[in-house]
Coordinates of C-alpha atoms and ligand atoms in Angstrom, one line a residue:
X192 CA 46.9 -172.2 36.8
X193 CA 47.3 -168.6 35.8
X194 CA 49.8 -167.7 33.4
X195 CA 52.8 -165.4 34.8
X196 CA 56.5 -165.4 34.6
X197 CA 57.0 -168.3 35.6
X198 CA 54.5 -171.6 35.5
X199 CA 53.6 -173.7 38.3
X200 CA 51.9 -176.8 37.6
X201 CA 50.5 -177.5 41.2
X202 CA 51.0 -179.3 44.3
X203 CA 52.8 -183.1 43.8
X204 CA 51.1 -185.5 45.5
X205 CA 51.4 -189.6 44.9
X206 CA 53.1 -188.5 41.5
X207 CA 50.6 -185.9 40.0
X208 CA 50.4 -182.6 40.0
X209 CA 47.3 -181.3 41.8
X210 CA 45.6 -177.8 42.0
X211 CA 43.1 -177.6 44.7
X212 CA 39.7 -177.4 43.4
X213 CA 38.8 -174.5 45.5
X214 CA 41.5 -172.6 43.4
X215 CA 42.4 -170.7 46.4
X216 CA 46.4 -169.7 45.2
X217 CA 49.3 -167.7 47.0
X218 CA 50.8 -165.0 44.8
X219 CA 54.9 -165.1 44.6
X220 CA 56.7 -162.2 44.5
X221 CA 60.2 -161.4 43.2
X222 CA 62.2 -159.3 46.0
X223 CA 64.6 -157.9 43.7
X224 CA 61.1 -155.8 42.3
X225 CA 58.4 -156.6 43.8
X226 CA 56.9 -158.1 40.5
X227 CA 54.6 -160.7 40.8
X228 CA 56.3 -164.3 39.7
X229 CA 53.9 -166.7 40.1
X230 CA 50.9 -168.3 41.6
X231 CA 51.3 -171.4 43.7
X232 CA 48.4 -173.3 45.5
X233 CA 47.5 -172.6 48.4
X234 CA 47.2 -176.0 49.6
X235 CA 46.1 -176.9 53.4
X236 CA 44.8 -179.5 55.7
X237 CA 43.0 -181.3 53.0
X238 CA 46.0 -181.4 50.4
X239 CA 48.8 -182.6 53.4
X240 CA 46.2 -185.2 54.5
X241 CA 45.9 -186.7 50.4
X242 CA 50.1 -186.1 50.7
X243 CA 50.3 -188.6 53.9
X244 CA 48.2 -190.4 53.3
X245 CA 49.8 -191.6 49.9
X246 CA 53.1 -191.1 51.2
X247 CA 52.0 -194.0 53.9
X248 CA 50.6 -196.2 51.2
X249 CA 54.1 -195.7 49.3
X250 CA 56.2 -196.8 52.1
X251 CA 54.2 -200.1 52.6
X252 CA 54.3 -201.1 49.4
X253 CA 56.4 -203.9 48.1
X254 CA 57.6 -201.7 45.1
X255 CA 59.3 -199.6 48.1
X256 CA 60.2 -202.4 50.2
X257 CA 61.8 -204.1 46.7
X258 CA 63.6 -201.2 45.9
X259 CA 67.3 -201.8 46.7
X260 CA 69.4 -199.7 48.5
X261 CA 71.8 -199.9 45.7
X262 CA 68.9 -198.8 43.4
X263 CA 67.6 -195.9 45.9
X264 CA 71.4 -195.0 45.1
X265 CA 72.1 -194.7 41.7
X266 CA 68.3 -192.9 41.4
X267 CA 70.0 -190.2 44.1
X268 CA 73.1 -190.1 41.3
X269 CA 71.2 -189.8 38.4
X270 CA 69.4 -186.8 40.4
X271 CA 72.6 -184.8 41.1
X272 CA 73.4 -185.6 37.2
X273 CA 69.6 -183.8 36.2
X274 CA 70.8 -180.9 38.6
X275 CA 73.6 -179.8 37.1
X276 CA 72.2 -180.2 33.9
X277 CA 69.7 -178.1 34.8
X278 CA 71.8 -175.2 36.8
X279 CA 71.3 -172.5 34.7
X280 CA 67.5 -172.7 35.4
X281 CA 67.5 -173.5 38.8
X282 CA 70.2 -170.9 39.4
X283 CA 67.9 -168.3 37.9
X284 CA 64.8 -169.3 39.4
X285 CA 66.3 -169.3 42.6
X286 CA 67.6 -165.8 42.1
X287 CA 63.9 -164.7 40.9
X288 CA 62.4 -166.2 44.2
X289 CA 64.9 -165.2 46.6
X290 CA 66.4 -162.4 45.3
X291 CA 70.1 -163.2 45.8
X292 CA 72.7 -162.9 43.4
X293 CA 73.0 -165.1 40.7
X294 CA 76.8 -166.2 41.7
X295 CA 75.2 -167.0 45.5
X296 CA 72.4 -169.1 43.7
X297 CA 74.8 -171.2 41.1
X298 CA 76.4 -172.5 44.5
X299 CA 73.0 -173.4 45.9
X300 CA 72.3 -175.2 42.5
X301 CA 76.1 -177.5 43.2
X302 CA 75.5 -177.8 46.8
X303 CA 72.3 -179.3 45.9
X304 CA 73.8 -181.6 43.6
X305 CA 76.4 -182.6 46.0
X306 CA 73.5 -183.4 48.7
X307 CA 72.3 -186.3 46.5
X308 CA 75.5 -187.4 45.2
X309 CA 76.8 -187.6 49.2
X310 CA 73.6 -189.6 50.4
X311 CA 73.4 -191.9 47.2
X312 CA 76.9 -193.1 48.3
X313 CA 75.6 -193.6 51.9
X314 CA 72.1 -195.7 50.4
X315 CA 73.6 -199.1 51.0
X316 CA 76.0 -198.2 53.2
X317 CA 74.1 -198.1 56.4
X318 CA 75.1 -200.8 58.6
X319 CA 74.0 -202.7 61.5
X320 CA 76.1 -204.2 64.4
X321 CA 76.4 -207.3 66.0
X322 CA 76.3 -207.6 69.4
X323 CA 78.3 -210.3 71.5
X324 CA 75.3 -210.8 74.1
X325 CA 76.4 -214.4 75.3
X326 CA 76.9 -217.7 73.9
X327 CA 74.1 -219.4 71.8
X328 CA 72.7 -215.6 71.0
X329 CA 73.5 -214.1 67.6
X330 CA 72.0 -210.2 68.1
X331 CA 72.4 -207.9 66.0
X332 CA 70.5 -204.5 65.1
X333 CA 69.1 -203.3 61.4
X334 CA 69.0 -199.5 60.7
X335 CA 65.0 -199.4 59.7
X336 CA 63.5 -196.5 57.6
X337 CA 61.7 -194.0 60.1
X338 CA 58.5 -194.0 57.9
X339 CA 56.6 -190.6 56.5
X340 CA 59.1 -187.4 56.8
X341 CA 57.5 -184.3 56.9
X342 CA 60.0 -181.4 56.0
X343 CA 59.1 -177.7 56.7
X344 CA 61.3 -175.9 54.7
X345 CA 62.3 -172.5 55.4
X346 CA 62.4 -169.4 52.9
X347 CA 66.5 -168.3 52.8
X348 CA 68.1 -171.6 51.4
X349 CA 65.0 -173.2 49.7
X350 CA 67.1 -175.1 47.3
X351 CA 69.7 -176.9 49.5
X352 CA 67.3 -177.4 51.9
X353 CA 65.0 -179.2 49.8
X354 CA 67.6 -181.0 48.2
X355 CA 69.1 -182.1 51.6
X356 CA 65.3 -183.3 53.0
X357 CA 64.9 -185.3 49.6
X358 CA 68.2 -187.0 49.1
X359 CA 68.8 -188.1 52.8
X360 CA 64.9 -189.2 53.0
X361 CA 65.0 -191.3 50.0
X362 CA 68.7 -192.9 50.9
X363 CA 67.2 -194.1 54.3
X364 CA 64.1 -195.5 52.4
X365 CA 61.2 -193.1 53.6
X366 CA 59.1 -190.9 51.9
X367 CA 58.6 -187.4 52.1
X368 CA 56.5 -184.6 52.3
X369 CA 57.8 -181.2 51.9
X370 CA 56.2 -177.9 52.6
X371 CA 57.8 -175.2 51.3
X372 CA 57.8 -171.1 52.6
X373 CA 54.9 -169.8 50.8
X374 CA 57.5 -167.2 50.1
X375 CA 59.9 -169.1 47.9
X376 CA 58.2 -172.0 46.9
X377 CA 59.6 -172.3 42.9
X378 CA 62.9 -174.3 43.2
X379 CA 61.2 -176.7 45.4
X380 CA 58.3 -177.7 43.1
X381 CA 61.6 -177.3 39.8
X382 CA 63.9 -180.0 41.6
X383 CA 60.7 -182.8 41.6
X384 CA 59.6 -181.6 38.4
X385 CA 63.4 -182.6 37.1
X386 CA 63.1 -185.9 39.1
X387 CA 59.7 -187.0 38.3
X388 CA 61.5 -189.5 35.1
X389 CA 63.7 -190.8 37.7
X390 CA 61.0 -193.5 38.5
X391 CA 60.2 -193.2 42.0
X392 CA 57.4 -195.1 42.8
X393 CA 54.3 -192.5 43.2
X394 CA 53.7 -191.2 46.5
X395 CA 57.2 -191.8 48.1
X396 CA 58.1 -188.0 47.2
X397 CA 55.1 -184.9 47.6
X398 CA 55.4 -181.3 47.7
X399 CA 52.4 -179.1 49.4
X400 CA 52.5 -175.2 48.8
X401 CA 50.9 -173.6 51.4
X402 CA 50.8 -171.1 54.1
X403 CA 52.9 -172.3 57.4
X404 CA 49.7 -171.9 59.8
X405 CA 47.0 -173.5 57.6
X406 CA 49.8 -176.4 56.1
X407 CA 52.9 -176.6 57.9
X408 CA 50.5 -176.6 60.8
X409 CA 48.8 -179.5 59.1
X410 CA 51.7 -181.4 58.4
X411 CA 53.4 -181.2 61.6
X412 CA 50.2 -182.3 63.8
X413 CA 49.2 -185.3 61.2
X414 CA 48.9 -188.3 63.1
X415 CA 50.6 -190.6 60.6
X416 CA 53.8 -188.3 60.5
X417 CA 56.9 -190.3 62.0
X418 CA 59.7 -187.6 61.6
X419 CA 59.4 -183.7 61.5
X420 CA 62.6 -181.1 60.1
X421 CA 61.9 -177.8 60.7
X422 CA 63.9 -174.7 59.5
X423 CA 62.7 -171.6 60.2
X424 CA 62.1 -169.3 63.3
X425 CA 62.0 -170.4 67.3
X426 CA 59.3 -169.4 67.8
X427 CA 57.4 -171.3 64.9
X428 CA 59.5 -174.4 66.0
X429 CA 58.2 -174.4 69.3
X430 CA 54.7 -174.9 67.6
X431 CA 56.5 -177.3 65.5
X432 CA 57.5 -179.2 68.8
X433 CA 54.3 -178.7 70.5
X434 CA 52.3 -180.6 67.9
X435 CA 54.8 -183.0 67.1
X436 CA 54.6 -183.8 71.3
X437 CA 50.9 -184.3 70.5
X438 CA 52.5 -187.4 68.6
X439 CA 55.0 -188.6 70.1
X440 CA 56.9 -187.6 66.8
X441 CA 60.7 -186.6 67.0
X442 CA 61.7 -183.3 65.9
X443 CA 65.1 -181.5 64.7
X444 CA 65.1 -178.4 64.6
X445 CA 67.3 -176.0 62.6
X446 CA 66.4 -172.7 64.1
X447 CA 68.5 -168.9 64.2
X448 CA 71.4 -167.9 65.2
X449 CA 73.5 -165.3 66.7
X450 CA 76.9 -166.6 65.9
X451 CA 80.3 -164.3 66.5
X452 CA 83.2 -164.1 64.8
X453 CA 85.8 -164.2 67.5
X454 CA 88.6 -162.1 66.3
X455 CA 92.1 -162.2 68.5
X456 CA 94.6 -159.1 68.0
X457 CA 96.9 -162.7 66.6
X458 CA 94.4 -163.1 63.6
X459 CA 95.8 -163.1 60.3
X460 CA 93.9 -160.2 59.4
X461 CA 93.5 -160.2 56.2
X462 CA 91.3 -163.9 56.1
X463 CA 89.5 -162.9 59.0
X464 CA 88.3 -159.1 57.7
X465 CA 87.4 -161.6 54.5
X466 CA 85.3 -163.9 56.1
X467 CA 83.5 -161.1 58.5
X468 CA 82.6 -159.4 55.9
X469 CA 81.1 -162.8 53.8
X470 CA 79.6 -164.3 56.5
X471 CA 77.6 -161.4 57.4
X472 CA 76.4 -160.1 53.3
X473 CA 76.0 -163.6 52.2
X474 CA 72.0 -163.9 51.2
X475 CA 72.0 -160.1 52.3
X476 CA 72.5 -161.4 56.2
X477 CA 69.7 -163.9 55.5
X478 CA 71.3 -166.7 56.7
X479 CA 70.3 -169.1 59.7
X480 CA 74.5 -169.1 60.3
X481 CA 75.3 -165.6 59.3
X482 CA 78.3 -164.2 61.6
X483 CA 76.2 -161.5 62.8
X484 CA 78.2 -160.7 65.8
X485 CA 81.7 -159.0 65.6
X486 CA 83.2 -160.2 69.0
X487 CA 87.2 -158.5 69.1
X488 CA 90.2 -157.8 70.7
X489 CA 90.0 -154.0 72.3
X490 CA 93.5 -153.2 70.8
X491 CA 92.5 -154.1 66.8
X492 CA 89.3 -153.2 66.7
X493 CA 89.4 -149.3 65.5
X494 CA 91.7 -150.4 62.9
X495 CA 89.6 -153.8 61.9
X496 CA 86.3 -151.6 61.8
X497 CA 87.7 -149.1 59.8
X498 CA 88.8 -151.5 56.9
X499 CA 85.7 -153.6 57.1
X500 CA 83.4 -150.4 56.2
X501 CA 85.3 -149.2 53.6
X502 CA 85.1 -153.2 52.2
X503 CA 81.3 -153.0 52.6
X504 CA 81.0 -149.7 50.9
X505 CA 82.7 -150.4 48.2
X506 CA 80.0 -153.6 47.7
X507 CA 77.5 -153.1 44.4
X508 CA 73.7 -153.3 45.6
X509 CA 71.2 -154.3 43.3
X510 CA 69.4 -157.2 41.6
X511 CA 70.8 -160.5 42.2
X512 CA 69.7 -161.7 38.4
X513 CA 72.6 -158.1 38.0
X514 CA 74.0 -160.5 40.3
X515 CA 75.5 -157.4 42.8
X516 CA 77.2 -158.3 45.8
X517 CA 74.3 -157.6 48.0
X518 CA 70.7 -158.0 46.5
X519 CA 67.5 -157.4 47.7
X520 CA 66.2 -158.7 51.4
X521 CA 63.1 -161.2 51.0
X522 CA 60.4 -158.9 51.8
X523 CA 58.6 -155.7 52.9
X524 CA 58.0 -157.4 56.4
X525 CA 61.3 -158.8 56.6
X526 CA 63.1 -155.0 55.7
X527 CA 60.7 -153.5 58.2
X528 CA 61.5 -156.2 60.7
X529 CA 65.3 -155.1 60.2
X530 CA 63.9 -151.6 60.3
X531 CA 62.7 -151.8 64.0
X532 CA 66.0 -153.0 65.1
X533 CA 67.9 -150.1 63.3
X534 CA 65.5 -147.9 64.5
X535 CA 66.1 -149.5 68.5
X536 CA 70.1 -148.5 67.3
X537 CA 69.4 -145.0 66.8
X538 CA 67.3 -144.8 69.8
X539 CA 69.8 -146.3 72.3
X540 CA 72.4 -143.6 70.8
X541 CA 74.6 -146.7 69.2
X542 CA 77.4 -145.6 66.2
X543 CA 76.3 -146.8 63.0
X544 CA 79.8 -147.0 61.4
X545 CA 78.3 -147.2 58.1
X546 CA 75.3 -148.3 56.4
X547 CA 71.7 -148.4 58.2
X548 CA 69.7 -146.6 55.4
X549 CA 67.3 -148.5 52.2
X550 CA 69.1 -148.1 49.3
X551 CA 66.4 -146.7 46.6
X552 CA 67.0 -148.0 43.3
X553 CA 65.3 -146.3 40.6
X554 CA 63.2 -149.2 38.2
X555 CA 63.1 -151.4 41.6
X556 CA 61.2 -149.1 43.8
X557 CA 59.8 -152.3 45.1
X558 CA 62.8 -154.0 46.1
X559 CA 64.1 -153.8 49.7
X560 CA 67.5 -152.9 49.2
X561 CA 69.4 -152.4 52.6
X562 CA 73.1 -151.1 53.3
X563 CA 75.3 -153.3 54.7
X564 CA 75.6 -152.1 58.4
X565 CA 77.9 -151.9 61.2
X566 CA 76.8 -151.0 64.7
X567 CA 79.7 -150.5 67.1
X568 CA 80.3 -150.6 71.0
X569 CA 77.0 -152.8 71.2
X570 CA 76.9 -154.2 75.6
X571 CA 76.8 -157.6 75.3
X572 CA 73.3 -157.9 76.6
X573 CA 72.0 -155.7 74.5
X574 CA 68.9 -156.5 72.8
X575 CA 70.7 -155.8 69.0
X576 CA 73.7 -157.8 70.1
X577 CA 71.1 -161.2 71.7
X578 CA 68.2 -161.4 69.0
X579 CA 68.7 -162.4 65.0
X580 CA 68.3 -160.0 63.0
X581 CA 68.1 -161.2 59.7
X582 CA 70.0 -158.8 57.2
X583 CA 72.7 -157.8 56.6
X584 CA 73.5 -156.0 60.3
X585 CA 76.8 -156.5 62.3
X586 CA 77.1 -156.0 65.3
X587 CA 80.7 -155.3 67.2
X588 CA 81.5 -156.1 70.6
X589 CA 85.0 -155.9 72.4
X590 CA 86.9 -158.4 74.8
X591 CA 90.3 -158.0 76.2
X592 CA 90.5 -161.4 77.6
X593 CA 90.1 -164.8 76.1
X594 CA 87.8 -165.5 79.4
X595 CA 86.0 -162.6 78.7
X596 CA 85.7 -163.4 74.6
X597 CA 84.1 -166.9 75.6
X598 CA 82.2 -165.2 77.9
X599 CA 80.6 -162.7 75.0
X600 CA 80.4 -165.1 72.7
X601 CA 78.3 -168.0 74.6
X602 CA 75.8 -165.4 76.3
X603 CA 73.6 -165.4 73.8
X604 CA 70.2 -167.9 73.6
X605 CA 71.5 -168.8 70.2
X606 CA 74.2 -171.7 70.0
X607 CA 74.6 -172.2 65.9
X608 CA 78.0 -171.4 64.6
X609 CA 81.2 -169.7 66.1
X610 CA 84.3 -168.5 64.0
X611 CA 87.3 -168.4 65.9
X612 CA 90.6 -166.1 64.4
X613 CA 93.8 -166.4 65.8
X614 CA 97.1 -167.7 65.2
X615 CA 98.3 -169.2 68.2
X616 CA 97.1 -173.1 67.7
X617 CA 96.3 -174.0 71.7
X618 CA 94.1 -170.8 71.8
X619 CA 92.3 -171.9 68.5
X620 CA 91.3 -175.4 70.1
X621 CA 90.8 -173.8 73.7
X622 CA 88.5 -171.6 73.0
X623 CA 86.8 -174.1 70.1
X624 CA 86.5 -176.3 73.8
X625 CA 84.3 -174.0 75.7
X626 CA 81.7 -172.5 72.5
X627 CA 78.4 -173.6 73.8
X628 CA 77.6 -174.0 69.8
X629 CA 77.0 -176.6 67.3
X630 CA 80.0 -175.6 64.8
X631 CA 83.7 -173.5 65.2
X632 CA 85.2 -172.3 62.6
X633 CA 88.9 -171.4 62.8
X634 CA 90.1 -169.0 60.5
X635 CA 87.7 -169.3 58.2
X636 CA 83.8 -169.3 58.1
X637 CA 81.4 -171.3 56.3
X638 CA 77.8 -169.9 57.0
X639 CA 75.5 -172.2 55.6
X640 CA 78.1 -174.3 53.6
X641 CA 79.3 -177.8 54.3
X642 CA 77.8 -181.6 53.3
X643 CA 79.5 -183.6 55.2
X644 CA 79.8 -181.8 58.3
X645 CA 77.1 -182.1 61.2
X646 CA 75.0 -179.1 61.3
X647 CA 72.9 -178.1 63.7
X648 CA 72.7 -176.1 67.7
X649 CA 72.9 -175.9 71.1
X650 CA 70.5 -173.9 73.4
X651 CA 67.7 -171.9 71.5
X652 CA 69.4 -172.8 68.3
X653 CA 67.6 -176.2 68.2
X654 CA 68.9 -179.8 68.5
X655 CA 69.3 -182.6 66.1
X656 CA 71.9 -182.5 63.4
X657 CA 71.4 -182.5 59.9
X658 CA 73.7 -183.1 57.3
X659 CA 76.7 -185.6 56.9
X660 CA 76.4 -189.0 58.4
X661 CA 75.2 -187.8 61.9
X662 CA 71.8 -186.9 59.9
X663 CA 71.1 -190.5 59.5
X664 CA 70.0 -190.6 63.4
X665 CA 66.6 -189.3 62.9
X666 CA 65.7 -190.7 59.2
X667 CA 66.7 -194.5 60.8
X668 CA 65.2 -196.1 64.0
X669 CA 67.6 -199.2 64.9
X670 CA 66.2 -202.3 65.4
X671 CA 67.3 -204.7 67.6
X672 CA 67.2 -208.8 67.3
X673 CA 68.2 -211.5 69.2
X674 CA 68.1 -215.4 68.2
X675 CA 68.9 -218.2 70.3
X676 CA 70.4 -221.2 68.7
Ligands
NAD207 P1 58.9 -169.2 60.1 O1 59.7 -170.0 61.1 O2 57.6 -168.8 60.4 O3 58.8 -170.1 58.7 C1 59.6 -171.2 58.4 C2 58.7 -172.3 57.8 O4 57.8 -172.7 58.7 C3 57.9 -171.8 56.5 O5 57.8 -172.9 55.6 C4 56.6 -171.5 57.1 O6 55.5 -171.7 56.2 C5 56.5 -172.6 58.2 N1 55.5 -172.3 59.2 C6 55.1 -171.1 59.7 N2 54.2 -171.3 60.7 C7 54.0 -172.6 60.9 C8 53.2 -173.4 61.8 N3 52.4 -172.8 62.7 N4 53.4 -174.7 61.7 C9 54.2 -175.3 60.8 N5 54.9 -174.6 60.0 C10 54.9 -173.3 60.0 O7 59.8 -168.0 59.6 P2 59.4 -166.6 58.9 O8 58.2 -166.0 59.5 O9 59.4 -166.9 57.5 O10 60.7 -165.7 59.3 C11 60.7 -165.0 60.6 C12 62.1 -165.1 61.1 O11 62.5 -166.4 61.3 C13 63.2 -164.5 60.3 O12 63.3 -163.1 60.4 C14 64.4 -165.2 60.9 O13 64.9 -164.5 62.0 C15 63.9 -166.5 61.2 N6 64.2 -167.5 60.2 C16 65.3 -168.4 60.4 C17 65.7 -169.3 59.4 C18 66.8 -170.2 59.6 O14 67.4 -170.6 58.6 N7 67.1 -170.6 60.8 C19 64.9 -169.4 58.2 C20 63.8 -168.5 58.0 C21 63.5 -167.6 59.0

């Protein structure tokens, strides 16, 4: 492959690394300046099909089926152990392909390790039941391996989530396929790069670069796919959905968000101005659980706006390998995506209470570099205050009821993540009660953080959880037996 910043050795299918003859290859960029990083392949119908197809002949064999839980475990260890060892690199590299800062990226690289270290604990842990049916019938159930996982992987966390996909798939005792966004493909193809001494047998772990319409379209229509994760937009996972239906395949999907930060004139108001502010400039607002909706008491909210800009204008913009506070958003399309809906702001007469303008840096003309925003006195209903925007954009919204904060908060299509501040205890759990959303928060916020803890959304947000033991649903299928004696 052509020589660049940083070397790519190809697609990884059944355990080699494979460029497509036609040489057709995806140019990756670096958002912090536009520079190109490297090429990947651009791999399509032809390069998922080779991936299934081994991955299926993997998953039969008897060097899967012999491979002990216990083993699948201590391979998942030894994984975390490469990971850390490697975190400088990985940190980097993910700060080259994304673009945010380097101090955002090293807690990609540990959450990643943690992924594997959490499932290998969970490899030969995952228990059956018996059921007391009558007498003269022992029944019990076995938790079997789904089969062939095909993960699309989206472009914002492409390290944890690939890290997540790979350790859960490989505790359960399927084998994958990944597809990761053309966009930021580098960390992806890195992490099975480290594992490839690990031992695996070939074919039970492939990565496929590729464009989401020619191979994430392949990969979630192949007819010997059992289980599709998605991460990404709604509207690609209702194509996700539709070809998965083709196959009777289930689906989780991970998809946006418009979560609110629910702050009561009760908060401790230091945490929560903290936590707005993180949750909305983490991954420069990139984040499928960003807090990217101010939702607060009438009486505080001058006085909480006030102190929140000055905190975001006193944030450094630049580079994340500078490793500013706020780097670069991914992309030309993604900034003039952001664009429209700042434009849309100014339009409708909204207040911009700071931020809304590119921040030109000179050296980095070709970085997208974007202020961090707040828009006040957005209705509700409003289009800027319903749809994700994807950077880092806050918008504020006021309540002066808790009936009318729960009202604000759940009238969105989104369901993801809610953060909840107040100090009165039976308003906390109340309100946590009545979120339509698949996470609360209360007094603190952890967009896009947490192992253990089921992730995952109601409504448009998309269903299926991932993470922590409730993930093991959709990589098992329970099998039920019943023997007369
Ligand atoms: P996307 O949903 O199109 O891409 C996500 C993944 O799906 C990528 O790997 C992509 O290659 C793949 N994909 C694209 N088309 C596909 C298809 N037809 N079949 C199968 N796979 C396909 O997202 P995007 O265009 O990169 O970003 C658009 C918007 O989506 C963002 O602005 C943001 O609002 C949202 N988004 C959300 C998340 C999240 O974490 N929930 C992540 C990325 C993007």
């Amino acid at each position: 492959m052509k020589a660049v910043e940083v070397q790519v050795r190809g697609c990884y299918i059944n355990g080699e690394w494979i460029v497509p003859n036609n040489e057709r290859l995806i140019e990756v960029k670096n958002p912090g300046d536009g520079s190109l990083l490297a090429f990947v392949p651009r791999g399509d119908k032809e390069e998922i099909d080779l991936a299934v197809k081994g991955a299926k002949k993997a998953f039969h064999s008897t060097e899967w089926k012999t491979f002990s839980p216990y083993n699948r475990g201590k391979l998942l260890y030894q994984a975390a152990e490469i990971i850390r060892g490697n975190k400088e690199e990985l940190a980097r590299l993910e700060t080259l392909d994304v673009g945010k800062p380097l101090t955002q990226s090293a807690v990609d690289v540990e959450v990643a390790a943690r992924y594997f270290e959490y499932y290998a604990g969970i490899a030969d842990k995952i228990l059956g039941e018996t059921i007391p049916v009558e007498p003269g019938i022992i029944d019990y159930t076995v938790r079997e391996p789904i089969g062939i996982v095909g993960h699309i992987i989206p472009w914002n966390y492409p390290l944890q989530i690939a890290a997540r996909s790979i350790s859960i798939s490989i505790a359960t005792g399927n084998a994958a396929v990944l597809k990761p966004a053309e966009d930021t493909p580098l960390t992806t193809l890195k992490l099975v790069e480290l594992m490839e001494p690990l031992g695996l047998p070939k074919g039970i772990l492939n990565v496929v670069t590729g464009y989401g319409y020619e191979a994430g379209a392949a990969l979630s229509g192949h007819p010997d796919i059992n289980h599709i994760t998605f991460t990404g937009s709604v509207e690609t996972g209702k194509r996700v959905m539709e070809s998965a239906a083709q196959n009777i395949v289930p689906v989780t999907l991970e998809l946006g968000g418009k979560s609110p930060n629910i702050v009561f004139a009760d908060c401790y108001e230091k945490e929560a101005l903290k936590w707005v502010l993180k949750s909305i400039v983490q991954n420069a607002g990139q984040t499928c659980s960003a807090g990217s909706r101010l939702v607060i008491e009438k009486s505080i909210k001058e006085n909480f706006i006030r102190k929140l800009a000055a905190a975001m204008e006193e944030l450094s913009i630049g580079p994340g390998m500078e490793n500013h506070d706020l780097g670069p958003v991914l992309s030309k399309k993604q900034f003039e995506r952001i664009q429209s809906f700042l434009y849309l702001a100014k339009q409708d007469g909204i207040r911009i209470v700071t931020g809304g303008e590119r921040k030109l840096l000179e050296g980095y003309e070709l970085g997208y570099y974007l202020q961090a925003t707040i828009l006040d006195n957005v209705p509700a209903g409003h289009y800027l205050a319903q749809e994700e925007i994807f950077g880092p954009v806050l918008t504020v919204t006021t309540f002066q009821t808790e009936e009318e904060a729960i009202e604000i908060a759940n009238g969105t299509p989104y369901g993801l993540v809610a953060g909840v501040w107040t100090e009165n205890g039976g308003r906390a759990h109340r309100v946590a009660s009545q979120l339509q959303c698949g996470q609360v928060f209360i007094n603190h916020y952890g967009a896009g953080g947490g192992i253990a803890q089921p992730f995952g959304g109601y409504k448009k947000s998309g269903f299926g959880r991932e993470k922590g033991l409730e993930a093991l649903r959709n990589y098992t299928q329970v099998k039920n037996v019943a023997l007369k004696y």
